CSV table of C-alpha atoms in Angstrom, one decimal:
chain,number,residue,atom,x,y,z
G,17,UNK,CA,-3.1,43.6,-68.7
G,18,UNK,CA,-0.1,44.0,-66.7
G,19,UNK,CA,-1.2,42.5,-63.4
G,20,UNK,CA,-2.0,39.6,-64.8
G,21,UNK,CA,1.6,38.8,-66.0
G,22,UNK,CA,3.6,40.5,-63.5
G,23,UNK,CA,2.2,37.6,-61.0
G,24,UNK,CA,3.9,34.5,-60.8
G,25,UNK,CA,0.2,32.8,-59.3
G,26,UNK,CA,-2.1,34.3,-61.9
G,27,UNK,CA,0.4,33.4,-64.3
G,28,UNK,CA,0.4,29.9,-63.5
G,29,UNK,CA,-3.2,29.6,-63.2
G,30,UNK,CA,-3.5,31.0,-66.9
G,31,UNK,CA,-1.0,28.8,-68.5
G,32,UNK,CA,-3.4,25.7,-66.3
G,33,UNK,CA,-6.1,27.2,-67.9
G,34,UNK,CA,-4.9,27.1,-71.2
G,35,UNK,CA,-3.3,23.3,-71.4
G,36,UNK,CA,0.0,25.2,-71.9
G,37,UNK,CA,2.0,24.1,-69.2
G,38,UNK,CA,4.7,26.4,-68.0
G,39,UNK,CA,8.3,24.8,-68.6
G,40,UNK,CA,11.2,24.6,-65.7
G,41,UNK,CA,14.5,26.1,-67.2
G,42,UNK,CA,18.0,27.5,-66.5
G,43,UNK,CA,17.7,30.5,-67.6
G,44,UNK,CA,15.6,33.6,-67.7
G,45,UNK,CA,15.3,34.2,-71.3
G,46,UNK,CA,12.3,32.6,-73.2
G,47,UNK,CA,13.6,29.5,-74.5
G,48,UNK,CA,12.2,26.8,-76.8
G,49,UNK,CA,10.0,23.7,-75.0
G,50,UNK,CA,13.6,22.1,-76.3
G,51,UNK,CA,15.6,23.0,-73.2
G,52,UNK,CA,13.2,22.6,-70.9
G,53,UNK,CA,14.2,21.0,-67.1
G,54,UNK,CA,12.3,18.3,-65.8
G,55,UNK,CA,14.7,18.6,-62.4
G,56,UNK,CA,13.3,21.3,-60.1
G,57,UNK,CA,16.4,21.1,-58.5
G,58,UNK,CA,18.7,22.3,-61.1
G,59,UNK,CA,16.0,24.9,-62.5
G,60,UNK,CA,15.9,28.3,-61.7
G,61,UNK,CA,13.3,30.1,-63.6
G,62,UNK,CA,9.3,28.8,-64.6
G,63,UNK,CA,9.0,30.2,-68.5
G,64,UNK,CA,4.9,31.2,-69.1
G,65,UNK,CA,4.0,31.0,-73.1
G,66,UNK,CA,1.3,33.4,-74.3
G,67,UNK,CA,2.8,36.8,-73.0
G,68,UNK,CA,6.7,35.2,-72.9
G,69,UNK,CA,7.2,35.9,-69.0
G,70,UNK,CA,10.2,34.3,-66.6
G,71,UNK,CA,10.1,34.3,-62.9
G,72,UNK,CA,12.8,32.8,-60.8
G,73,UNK,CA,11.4,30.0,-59.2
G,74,UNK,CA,12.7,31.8,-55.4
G,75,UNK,CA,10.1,34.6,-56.1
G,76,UNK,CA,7.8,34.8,-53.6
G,77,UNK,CA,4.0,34.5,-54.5
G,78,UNK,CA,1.1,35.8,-52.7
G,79,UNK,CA,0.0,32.5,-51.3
G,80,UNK,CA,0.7,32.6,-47.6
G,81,UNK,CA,1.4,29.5,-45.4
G,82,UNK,CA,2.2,30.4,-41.4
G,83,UNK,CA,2.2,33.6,-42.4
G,84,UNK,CA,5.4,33.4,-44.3
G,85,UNK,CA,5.3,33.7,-48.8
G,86,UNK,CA,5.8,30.7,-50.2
G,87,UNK,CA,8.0,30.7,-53.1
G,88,UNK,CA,6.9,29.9,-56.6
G,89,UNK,CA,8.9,26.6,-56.6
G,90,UNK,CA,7.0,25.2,-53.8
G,91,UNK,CA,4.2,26.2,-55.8
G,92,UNK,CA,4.7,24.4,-58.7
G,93,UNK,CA,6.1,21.7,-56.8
G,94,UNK,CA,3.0,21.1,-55.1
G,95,UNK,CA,0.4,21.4,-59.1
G,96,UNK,CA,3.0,18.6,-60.2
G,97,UNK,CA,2.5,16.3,-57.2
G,98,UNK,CA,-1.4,17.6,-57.3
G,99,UNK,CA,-2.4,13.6,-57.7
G,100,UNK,CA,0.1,12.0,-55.7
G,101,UNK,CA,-1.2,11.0,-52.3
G,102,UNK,CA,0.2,12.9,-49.0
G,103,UNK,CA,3.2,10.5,-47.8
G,104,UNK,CA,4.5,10.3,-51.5
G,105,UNK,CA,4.0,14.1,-51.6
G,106,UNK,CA,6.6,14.9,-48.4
G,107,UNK,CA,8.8,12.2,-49.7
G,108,UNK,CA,9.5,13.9,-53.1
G,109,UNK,CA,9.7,17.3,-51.1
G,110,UNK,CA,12.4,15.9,-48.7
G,111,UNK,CA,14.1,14.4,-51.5
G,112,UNK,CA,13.8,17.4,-53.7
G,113,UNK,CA,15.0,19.5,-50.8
G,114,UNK,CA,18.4,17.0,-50.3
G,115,UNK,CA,18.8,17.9,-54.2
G,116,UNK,CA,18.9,21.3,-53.7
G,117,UNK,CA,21.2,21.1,-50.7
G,118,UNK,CA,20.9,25.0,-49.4
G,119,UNK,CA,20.1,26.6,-52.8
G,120,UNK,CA,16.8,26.9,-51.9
G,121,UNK,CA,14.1,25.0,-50.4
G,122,UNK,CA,10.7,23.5,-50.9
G,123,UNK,CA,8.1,24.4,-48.4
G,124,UNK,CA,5.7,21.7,-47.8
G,125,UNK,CA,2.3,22.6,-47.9
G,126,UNK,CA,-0.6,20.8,-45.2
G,127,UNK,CA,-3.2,18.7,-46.8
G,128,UNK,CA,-5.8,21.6,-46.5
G,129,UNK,CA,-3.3,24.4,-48.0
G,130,UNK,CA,-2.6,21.7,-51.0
G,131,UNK,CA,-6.3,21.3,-51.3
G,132,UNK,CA,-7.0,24.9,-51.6
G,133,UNK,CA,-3.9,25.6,-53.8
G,134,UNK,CA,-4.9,23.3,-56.4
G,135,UNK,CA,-8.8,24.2,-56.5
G,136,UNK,CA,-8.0,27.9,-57.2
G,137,UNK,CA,-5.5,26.8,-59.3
G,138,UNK,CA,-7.4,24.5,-61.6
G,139,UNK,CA,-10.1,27.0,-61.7
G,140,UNK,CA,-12.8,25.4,-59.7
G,141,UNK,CA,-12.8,28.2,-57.1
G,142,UNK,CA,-12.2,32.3,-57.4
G,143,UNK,CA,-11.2,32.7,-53.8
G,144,UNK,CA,-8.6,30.8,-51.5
G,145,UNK,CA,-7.9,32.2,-47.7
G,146,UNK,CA,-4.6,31.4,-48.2
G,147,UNK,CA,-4.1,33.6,-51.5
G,148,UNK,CA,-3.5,37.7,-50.6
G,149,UNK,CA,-5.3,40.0,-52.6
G,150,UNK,CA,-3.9,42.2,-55.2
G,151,UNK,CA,-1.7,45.2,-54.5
G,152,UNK,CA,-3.6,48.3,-53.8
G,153,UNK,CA,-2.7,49.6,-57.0
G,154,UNK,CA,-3.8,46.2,-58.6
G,155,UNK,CA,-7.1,46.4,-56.8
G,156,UNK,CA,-7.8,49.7,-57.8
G,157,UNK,CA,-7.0,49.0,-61.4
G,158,UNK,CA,-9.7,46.1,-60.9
G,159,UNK,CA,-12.1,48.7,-58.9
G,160,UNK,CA,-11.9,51.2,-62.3
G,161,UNK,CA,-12.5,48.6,-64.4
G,162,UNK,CA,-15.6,47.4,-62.6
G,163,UNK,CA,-17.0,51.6,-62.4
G,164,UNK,CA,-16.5,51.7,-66.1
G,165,UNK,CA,-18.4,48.7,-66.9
G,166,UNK,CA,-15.6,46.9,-68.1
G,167,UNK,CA,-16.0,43.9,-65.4
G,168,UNK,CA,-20.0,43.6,-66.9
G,169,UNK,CA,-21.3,44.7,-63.4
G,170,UNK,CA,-24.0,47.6,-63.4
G,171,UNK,CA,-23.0,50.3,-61.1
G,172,UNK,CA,-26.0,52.3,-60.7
G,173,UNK,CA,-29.5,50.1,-59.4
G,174,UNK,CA,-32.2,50.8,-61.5
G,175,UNK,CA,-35.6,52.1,-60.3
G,176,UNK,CA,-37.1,48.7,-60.8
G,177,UNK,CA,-34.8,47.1,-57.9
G,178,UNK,CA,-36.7,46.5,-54.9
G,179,UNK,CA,-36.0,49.2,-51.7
G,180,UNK,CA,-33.8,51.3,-54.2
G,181,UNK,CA,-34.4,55.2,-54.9
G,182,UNK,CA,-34.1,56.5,-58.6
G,183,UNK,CA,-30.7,57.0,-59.4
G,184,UNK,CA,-29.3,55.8,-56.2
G,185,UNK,CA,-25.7,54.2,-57.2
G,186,UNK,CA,-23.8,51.5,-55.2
G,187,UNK,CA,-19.6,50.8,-54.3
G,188,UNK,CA,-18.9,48.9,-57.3
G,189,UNK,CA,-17.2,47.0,-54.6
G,190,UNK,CA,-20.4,46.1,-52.6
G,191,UNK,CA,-22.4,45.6,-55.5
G,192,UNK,CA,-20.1,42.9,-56.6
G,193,UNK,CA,-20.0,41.4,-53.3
G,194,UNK,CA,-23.9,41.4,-52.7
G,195,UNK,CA,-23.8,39.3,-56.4
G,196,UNK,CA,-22.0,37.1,-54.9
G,197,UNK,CA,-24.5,36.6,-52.4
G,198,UNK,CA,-27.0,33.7,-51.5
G,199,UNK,CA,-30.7,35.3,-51.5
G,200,UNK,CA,-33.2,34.4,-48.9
G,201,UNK,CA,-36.4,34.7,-48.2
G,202,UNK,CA,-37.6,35.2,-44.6
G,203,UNK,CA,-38.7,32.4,-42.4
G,204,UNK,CA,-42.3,32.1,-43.4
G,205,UNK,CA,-41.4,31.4,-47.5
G,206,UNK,CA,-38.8,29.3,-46.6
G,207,UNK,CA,-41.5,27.2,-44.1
G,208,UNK,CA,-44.5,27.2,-46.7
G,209,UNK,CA,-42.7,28.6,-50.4
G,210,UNK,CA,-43.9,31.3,-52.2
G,211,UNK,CA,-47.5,31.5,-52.8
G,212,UNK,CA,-48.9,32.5,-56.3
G,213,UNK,CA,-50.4,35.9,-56.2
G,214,UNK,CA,-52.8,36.1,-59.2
């Protein structure tokens, strides 16, 4: 799927995914794990195995701090230092940033952007405030895929559903944001639980 490697975030969070950890290098061509960079300062491109894909390490990724991109370097940056404590965190940034003197720059992230970078990152949440959704085009990609069943979400509610009318379908958009839902009962079955109707 195309959207999936055309974005530096998704990429990264694949390659996390996968224990294949992307490798800092010089150049944009796929390279062997043999000329990989430790230095972020002398890098200038993040190399993704699997589908071979290169981004510079300037691109700018769809995770937003003060409402400016921050760049894919900063990124990566901060899933290295993910287990380093906060002090030790700006320190390598400052010193990072006095390597790269004006080639570029690492944005340092607050403790709750960090936070939420590294949880969606890692996988352990699908959703991040700080992360912009998708392109249109990407989200309506996403939107066909969930019409034509391809996402495993039922477009249409069947009779059976309660309050639904036969053959009454649904946004696949909503539907997958009422699935995502907590259900509740009213007031009294939350007071006194469900009584057994036999």
């Amino acid at each position: 799927m195309e959207t999936t490697t055309s974005d530096p975030l998704l990429s990264l969070r694949r390659s996390i995914a996968s224990n294949n950890s992307p490798i800092p290098t010089s150049s944009p061509n796929p390279s062997p794990a043999s000329e990989a960079i430790e230095n972020l300062a002398i890098a200038t491109h993040l190399q993704f195995s699997g589908p071979h894909r290169s981004f510079p390490l300037d691109t700018p990724t769809r995770f937003i701090s003060s409402g400016i991109p921050v760049d894919l370097r900063s990124i990566y940056f901060a899933w290295q230092k993910k287990d380093v404590a906060i002090p030790d965190y700006i320190a390598s940034a400052q010193q990072l940033n006095e390597e790269l003197s004006g080639t570029g720059k690492v944005q340092n992230l607050v403790f709750v952007e960090r936070l939420d970078l590294i949880t969606w990152l890692e996988g352990a949440s699908d959703e991040s405030e700080y992360i912009r959704t998708l392109d249109s085009k990407d989200a309506a990609v996403q939107s066909a895929q969930l019409t034509s069943g391809a996402g495993g979400v039922a477009t249409a509610l069947s009779s059976t559903a309660p309050g639904a009318k036969t053959g009454k379908t649904i946004d696949p958009r909503l539907l997958e944001i009422y699935n995502g839902e907590r259900r509740m009962g009213d007031r009294n079955s939350v007071l006194r639980g469900v009584k057994p109707t036999v």
